Short mmCIF file of C-alpha atoms and ligand atoms in Angstrom, two decimals:
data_model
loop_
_atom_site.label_atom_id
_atom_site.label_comp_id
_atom_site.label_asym_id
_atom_site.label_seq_id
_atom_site.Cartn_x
_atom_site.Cartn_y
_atom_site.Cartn_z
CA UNK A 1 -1.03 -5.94 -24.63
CA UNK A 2 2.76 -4.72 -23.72
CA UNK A 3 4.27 -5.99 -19.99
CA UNK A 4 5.43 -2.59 -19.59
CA UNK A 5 4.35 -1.44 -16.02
CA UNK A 6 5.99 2.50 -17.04
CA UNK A 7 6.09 4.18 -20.71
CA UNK A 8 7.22 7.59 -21.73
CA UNK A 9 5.01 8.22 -24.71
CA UNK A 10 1.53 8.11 -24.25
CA UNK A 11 -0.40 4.44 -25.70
CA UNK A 12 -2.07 5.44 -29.28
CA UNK A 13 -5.08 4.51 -31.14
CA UNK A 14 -4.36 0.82 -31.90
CA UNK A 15 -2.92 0.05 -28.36
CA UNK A 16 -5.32 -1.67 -26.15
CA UNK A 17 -3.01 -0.85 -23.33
CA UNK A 18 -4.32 1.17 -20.32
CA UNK A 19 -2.00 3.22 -19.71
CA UNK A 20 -2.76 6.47 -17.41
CA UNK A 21 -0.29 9.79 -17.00
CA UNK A 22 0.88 10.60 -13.76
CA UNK A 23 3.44 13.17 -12.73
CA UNK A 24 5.59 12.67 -9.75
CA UNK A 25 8.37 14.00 -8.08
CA UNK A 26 11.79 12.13 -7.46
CA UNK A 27 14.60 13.27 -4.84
CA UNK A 28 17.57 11.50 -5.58
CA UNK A 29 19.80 11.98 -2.20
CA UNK A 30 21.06 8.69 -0.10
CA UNK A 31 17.78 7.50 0.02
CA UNK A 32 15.27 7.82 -3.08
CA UNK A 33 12.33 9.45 -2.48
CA UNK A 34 9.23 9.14 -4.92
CA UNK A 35 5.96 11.18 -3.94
CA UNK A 36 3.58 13.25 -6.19
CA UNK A 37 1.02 16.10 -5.42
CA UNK A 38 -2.00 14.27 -6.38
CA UNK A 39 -2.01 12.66 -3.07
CA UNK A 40 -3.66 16.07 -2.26
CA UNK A 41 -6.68 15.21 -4.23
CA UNK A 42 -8.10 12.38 -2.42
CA UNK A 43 -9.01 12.93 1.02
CA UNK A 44 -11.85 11.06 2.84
CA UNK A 45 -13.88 12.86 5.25
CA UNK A 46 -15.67 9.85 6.82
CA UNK A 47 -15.49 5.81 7.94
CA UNK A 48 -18.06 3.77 9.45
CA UNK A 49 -16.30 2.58 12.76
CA UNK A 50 -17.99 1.10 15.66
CA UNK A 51 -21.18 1.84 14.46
CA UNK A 52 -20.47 5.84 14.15
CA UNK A 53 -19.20 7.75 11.28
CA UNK A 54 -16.11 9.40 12.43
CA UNK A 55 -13.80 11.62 10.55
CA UNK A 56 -11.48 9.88 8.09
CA UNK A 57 -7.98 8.94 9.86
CA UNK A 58 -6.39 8.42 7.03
CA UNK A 59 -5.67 12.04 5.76
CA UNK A 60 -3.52 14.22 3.52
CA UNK A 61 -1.42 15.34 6.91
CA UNK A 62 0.02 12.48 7.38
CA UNK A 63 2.14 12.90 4.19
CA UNK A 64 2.64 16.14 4.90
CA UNK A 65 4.21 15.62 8.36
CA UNK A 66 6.70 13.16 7.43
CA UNK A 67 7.96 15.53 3.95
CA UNK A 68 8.32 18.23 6.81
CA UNK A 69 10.28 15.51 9.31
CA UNK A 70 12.20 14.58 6.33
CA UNK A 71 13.36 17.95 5.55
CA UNK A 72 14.13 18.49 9.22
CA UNK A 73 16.73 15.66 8.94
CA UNK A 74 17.94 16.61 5.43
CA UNK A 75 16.90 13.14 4.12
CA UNK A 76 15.59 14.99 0.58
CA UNK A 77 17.54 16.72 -2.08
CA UNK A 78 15.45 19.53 -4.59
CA UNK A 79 13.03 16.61 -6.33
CA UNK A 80 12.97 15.82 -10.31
CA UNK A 81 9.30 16.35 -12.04
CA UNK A 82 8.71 12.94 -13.88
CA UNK A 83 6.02 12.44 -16.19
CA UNK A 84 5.04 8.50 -16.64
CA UNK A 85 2.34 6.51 -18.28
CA UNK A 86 1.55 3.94 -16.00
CA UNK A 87 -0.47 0.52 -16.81
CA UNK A 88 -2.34 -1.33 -13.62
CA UNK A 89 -3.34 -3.82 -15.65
CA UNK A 90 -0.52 -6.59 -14.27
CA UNK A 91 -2.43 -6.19 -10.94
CA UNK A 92 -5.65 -4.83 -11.49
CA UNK A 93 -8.35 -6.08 -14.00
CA UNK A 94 -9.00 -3.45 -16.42
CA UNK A 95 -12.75 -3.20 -15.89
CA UNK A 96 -11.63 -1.97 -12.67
CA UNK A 97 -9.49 0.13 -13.36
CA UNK A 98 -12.29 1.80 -15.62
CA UNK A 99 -15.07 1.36 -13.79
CA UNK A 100 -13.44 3.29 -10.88
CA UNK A 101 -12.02 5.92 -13.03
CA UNK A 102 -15.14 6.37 -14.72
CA UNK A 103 -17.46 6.65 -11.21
CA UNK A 104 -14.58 9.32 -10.04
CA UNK A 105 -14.89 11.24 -13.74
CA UNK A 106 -18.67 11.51 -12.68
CA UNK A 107 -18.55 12.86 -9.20
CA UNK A 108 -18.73 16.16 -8.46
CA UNK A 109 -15.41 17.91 -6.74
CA UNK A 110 -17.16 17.86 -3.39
CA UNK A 111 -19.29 14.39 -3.32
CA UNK A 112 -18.06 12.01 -1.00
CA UNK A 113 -19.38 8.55 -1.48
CA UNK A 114 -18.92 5.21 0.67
CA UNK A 115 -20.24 2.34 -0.59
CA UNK A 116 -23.71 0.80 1.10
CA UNK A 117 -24.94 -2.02 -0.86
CA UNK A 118 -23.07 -4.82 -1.56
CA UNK A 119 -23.82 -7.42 -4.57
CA UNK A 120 -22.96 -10.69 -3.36
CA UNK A 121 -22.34 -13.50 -5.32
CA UNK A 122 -24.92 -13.56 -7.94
CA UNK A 123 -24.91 -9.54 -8.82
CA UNK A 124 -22.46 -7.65 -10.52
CA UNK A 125 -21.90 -3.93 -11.28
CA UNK A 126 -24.20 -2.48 -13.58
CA UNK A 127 -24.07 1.41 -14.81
CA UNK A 128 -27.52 2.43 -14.72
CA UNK A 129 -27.50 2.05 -10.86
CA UNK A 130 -26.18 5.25 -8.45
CA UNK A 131 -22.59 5.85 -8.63
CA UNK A 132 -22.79 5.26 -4.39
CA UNK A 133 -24.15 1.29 -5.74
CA UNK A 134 -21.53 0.72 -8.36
CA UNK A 135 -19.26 1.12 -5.77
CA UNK A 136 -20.38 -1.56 -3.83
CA UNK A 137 -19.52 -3.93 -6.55
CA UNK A 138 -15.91 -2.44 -6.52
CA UNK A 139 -15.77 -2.64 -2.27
CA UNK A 140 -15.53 -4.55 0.51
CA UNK A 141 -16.02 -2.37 3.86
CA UNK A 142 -17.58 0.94 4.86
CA UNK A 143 -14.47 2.69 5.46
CA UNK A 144 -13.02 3.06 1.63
CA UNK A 145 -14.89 6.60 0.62
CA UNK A 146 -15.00 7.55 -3.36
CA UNK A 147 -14.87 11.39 -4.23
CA UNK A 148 -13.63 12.86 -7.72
CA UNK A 149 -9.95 12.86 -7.00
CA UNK A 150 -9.83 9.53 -5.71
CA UNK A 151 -8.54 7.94 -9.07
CA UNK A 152 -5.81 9.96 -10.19
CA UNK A 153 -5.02 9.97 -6.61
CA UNK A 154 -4.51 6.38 -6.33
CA UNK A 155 -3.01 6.07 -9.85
CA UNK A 156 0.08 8.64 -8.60
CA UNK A 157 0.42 6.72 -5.47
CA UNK A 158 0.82 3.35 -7.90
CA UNK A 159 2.59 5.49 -9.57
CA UNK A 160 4.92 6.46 -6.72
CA UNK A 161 5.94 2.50 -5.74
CA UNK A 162 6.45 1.71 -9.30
CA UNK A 163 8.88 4.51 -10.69
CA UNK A 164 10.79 4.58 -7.23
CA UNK A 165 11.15 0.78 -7.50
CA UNK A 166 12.81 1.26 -11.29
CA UNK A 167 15.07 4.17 -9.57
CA UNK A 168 16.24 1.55 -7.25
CA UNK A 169 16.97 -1.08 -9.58
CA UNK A 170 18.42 1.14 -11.97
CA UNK A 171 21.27 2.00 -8.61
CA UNK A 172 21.38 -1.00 -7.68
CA UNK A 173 21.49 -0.64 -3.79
CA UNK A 174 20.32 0.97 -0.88
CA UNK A 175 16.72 2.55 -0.02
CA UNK A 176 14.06 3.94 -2.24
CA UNK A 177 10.78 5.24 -0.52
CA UNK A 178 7.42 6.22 -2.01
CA UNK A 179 5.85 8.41 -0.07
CA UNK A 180 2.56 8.08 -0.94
CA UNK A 181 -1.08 7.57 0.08
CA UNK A 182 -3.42 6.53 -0.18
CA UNK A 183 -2.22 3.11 1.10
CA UNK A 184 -1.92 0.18 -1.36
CA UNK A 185 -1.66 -3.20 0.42
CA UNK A 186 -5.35 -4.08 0.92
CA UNK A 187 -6.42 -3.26 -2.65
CA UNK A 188 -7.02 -6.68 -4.80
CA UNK A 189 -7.38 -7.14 -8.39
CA UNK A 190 -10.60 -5.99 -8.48
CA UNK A 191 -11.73 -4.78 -5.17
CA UNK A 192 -10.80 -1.39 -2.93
CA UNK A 193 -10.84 -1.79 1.00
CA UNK A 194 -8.74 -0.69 3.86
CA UNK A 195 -8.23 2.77 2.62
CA UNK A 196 -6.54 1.17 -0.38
CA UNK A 197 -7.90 1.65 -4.15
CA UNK A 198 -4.74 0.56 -5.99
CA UNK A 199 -2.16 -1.95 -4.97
CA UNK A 200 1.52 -0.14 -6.04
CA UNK A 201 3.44 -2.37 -3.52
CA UNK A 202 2.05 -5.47 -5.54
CA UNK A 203 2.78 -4.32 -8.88
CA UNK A 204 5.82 -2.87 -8.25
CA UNK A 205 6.84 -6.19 -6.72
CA UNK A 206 5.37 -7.71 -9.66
CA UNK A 207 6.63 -5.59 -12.63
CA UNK A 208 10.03 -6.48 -10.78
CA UNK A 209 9.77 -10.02 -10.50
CA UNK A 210 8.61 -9.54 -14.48
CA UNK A 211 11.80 -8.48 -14.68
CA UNK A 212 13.56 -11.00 -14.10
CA UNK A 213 14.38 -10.55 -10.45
CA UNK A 214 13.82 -12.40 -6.88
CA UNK A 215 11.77 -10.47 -5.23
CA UNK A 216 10.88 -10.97 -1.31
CA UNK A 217 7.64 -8.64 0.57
CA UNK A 218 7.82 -7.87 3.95
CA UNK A 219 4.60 -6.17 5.33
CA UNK A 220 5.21 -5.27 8.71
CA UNK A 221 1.87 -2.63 8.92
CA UNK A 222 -0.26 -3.47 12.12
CA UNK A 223 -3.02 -4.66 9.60
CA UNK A 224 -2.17 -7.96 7.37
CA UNK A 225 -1.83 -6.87 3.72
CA UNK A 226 -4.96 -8.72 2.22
CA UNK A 227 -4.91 -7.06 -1.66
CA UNK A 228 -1.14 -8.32 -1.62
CA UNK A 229 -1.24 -11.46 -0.70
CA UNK A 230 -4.00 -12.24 -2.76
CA UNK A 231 -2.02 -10.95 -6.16
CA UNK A 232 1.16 -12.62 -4.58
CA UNK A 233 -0.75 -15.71 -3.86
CA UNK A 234 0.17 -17.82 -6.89
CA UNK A 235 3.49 -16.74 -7.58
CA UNK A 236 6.97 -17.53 -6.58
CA UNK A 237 6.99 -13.36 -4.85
CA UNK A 238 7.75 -14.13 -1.53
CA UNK A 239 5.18 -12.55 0.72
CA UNK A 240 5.60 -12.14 4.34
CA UNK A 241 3.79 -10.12 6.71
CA UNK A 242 3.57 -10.02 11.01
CA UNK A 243 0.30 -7.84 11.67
CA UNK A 244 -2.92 -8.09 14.32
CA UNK A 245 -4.83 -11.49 14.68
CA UNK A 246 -7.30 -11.22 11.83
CA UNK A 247 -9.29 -12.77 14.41
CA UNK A 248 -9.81 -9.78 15.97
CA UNK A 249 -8.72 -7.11 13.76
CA UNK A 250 -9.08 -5.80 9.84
CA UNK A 251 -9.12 -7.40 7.55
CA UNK A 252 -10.99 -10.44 9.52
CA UNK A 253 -10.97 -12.51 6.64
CA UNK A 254 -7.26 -13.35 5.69
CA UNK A 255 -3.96 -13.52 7.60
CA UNK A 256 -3.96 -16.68 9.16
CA UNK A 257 -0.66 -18.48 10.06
CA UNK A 258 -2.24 -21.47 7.57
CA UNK A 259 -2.40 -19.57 4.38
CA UNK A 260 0.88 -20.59 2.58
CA UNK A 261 0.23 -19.71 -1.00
CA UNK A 262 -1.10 -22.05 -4.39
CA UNK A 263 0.47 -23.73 -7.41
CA UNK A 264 3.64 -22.37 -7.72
CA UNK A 265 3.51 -19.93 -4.81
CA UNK A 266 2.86 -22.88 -2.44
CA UNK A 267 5.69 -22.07 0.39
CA UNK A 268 6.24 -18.31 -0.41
CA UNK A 269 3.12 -16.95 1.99
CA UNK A 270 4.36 -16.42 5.60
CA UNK A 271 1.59 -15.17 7.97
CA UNK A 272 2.52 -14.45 11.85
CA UNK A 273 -0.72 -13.06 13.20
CA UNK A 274 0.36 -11.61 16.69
CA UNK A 275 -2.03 -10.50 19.54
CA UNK A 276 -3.33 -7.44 21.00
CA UNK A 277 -0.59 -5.84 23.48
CA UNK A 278 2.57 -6.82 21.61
CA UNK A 279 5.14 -5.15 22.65
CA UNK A 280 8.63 -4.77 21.64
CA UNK A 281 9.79 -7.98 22.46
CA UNK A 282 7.07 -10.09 21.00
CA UNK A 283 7.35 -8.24 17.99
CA UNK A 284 11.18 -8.29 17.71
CA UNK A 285 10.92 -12.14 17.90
CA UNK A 286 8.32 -12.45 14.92
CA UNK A 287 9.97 -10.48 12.99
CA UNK A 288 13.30 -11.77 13.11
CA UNK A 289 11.53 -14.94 12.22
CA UNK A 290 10.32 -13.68 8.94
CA UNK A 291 13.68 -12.48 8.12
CA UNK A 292 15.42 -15.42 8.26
CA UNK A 293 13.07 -16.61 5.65
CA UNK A 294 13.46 -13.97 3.60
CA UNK A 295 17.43 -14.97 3.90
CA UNK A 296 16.95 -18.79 3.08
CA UNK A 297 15.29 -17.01 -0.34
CA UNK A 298 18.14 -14.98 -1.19
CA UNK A 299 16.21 -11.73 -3.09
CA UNK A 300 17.39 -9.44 -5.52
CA UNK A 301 15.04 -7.14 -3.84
CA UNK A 302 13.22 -6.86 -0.97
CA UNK A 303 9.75 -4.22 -1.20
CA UNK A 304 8.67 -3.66 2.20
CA UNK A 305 4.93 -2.07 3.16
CA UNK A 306 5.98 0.33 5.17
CA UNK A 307 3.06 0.97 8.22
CA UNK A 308 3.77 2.89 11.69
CA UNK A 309 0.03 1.69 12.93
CA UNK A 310 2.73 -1.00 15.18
CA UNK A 311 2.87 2.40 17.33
CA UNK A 312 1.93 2.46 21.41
CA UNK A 313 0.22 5.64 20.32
CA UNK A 314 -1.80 4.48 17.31
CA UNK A 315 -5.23 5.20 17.47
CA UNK A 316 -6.25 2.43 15.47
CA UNK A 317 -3.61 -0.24 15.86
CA UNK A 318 -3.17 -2.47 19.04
CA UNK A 319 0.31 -3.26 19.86
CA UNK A 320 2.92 -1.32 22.00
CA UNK A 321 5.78 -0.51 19.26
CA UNK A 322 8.16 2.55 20.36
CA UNK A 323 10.35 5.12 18.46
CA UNK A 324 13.00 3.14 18.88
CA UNK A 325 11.56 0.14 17.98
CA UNK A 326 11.18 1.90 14.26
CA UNK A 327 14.87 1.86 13.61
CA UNK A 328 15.34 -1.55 15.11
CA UNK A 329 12.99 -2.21 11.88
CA UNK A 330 14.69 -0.41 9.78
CA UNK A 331 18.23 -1.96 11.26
CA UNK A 332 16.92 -5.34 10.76
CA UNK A 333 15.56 -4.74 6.95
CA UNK A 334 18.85 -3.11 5.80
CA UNK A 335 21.12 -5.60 6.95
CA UNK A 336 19.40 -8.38 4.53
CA UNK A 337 21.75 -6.57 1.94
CA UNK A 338 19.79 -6.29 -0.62
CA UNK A 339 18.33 -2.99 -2.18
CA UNK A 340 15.17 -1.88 0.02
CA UNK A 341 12.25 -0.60 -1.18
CA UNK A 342 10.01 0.99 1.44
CA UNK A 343 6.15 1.61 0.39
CA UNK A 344 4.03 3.71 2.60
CA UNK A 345 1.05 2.00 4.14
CA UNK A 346 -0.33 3.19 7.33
CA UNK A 347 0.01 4.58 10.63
CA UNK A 348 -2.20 7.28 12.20
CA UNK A 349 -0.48 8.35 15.33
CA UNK A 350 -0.20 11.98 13.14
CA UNK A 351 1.94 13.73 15.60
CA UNK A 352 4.74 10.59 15.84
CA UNK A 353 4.51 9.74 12.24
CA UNK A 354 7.29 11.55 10.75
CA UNK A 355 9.73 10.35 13.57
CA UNK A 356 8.71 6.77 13.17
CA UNK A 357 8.98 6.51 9.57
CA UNK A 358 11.90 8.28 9.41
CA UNK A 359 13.56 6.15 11.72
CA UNK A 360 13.06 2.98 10.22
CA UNK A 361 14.38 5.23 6.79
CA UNK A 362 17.36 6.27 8.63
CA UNK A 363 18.14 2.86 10.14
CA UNK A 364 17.48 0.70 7.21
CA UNK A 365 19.69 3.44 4.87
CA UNK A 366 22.20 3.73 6.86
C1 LIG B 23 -5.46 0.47 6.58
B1 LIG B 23 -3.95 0.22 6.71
C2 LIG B 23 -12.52 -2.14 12.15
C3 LIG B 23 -11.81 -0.84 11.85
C4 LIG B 23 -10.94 -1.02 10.63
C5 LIG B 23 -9.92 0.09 8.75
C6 LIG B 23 -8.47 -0.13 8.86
C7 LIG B 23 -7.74 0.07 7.56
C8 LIG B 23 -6.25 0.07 7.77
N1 LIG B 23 -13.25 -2.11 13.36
N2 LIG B 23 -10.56 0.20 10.04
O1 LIG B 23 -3.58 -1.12 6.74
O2 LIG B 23 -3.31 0.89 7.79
ZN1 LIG B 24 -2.59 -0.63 8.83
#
């Protein structure tokens, strides 16, 4: 099997490489922007939230809303078509990768699926159950819905984090950005939750460090990056993420300040769990705390998972995070002078989105 995380040609008969084709579309101006219209063809119509199903807030708008505030503020240039062949496989396990391609292949264009049995520990996925089953085997939550686009929606937005990653390596400084959705960090090897189906922040952090290069993670969306740190958890990838008390918030089950990484990744896991209600200050103080970590390791590059759900007006994260606060972010993340990689997580505030991303863009770039 090759390392490559990207190919141009497509794999032939005797490769046993997964490679899948996705087409996305690269603007090239100060800051590198990486998105691609497949985004369009996942969009979840509902979650399973406080005992209600409610409509999806995680939604094709939100892209679309901070491509129009970056136009407003001339941050894109006319975008490059790129075709790539892409391979999961150095974060995903390939019978996941198939088994969730091959559910989506099945599904008709309007079918909407969440998952509502779960195996446990003794069960495993088997094909002659309902597709709505099978995906229990893949899943962890009620909120994660399957429909036919879902996989080569996913895929692009790997896709996305991967080939803006090489376009920042290849420059050598400054800010790339993949604009893309749906959201990567919660994603594990062989599980979707959060939202998430395929974890691009991980593997282009990965493919990276493959590389040959230090590479440092900041997640700084309101929910702690599960899928990442558990890909990260081993290795000498420096993961660090401030986010909502697990204790009290998604994803419940990791996050905690005493989960410091395994083997060789003992020491490179820095969790700062913060409470409902923090504000600016609070904040400020936890994440200038991960930074000087990220400092003392000295990174080639630094990927950040990008999420605005920090926002006063989010209507699913809890602490008090302002415009301005975004490009105090931003300000913070540039000035560790190493090339920036910005992956788009969450943040549901639709109306505010734009402005906040784009001013932790602006900051960081400039
Ligand atoms: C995805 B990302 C629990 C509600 C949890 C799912 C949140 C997924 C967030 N009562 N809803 O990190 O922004
Ligand atoms: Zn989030």
């Amino acid at each position: 099997m090759s390392s490559e995380v990207t190919r141009e040609a497509p794999p032939t008969d005797h490769d046993d490489d997964l490679s899948i084709r996705c087409e996305v579309n690269i603007s090239c101006g100060d800051i590198i922007t990486v998105s691609s219209n497949d985004h369009l063809l996942h969009a979840g119509q509902v979650e399973f939230l406080n005992n209600q199903l409610v409509p999806s807030f995680e939604h094709p708008s939100r892209l679309e809303l901070i491509d129009r505030e970056f136009r407003e503020r001339k941050l894109l240039v006319t975008p490059a078509t790129k075709s790539v062949w892409i391979n999961l496989t150095l974060a995903h396990d390939h019978s996941y990768v198939e088994s969730l391609s091959r559910i989506c292949r099945h599904l008709n264009v309007d079918d909407i699926l969440l998952p509502s049995v779960w195996p446990g520990q003794k069960g495993a996925l088997r094909v002659e159950h309902p597709y709505g089953i099978q995906l229990g085997a893949l899943s962890r939550d009620m909120f994660t819905s399957i429909g036919a686009g879902t996989f080569t929606a996913s895929v692009g937005s790997a896709g996305c984090a991967v080939v803006a990653m090489q376009e920042l390596v290849a420059r050598g400084k400054g800010c790339a950005f993949a604009l893309s959705r749906p959201p990567h960090h919660h994603a594990g090897r062989d599980y979707m939750n959060g939202y998430c189906y395929m974890n691009g922040t991980a593997l282009a952090a990965m493919s990276a460090r493959a590389s040959g290069l230090r590479v440092a993670v900041i997640d700084v969306d309101y929910h702690h990056g599960n899928g990442t740190q558990e890909l990260l958890y081993g290795s000498d990838i420096l993961f660090c993420s401030v986010h909502g008390d697990p204790a009290s918030t998604f994803p419940f089950y990791s996050g905690y300040a005493d989960e410091q990484g395994e083997g060789l990744g003992l020491g490179f896991n820095l969790n700062v769990p913060l409470p409902h209600g923090t504000d600016s200050q609070g904040y400020r103080e936890a994440l200038r705390h991960v930074l000087a970590r990220v400092r003392n390791y000295a990174p080639d590059l630094v990927v950040v998972s990008l999420g605005v759900d920090t926002f006063e007006g989010d209507p699913i994260g809890r602490f008090r995070l302002s415009a301005a606060d975004f490009s105090w972010i931003g300000d913070a993340i540039g000035q560790l002078g190493a090339p920036v990689l910005f992956v788009m997580e969450g943040g549901y505030a639709v109306s505010e989105i734009g402005m906040n991303v784009a001013n932790v863009l602006e900051a960081a770039s400039g």
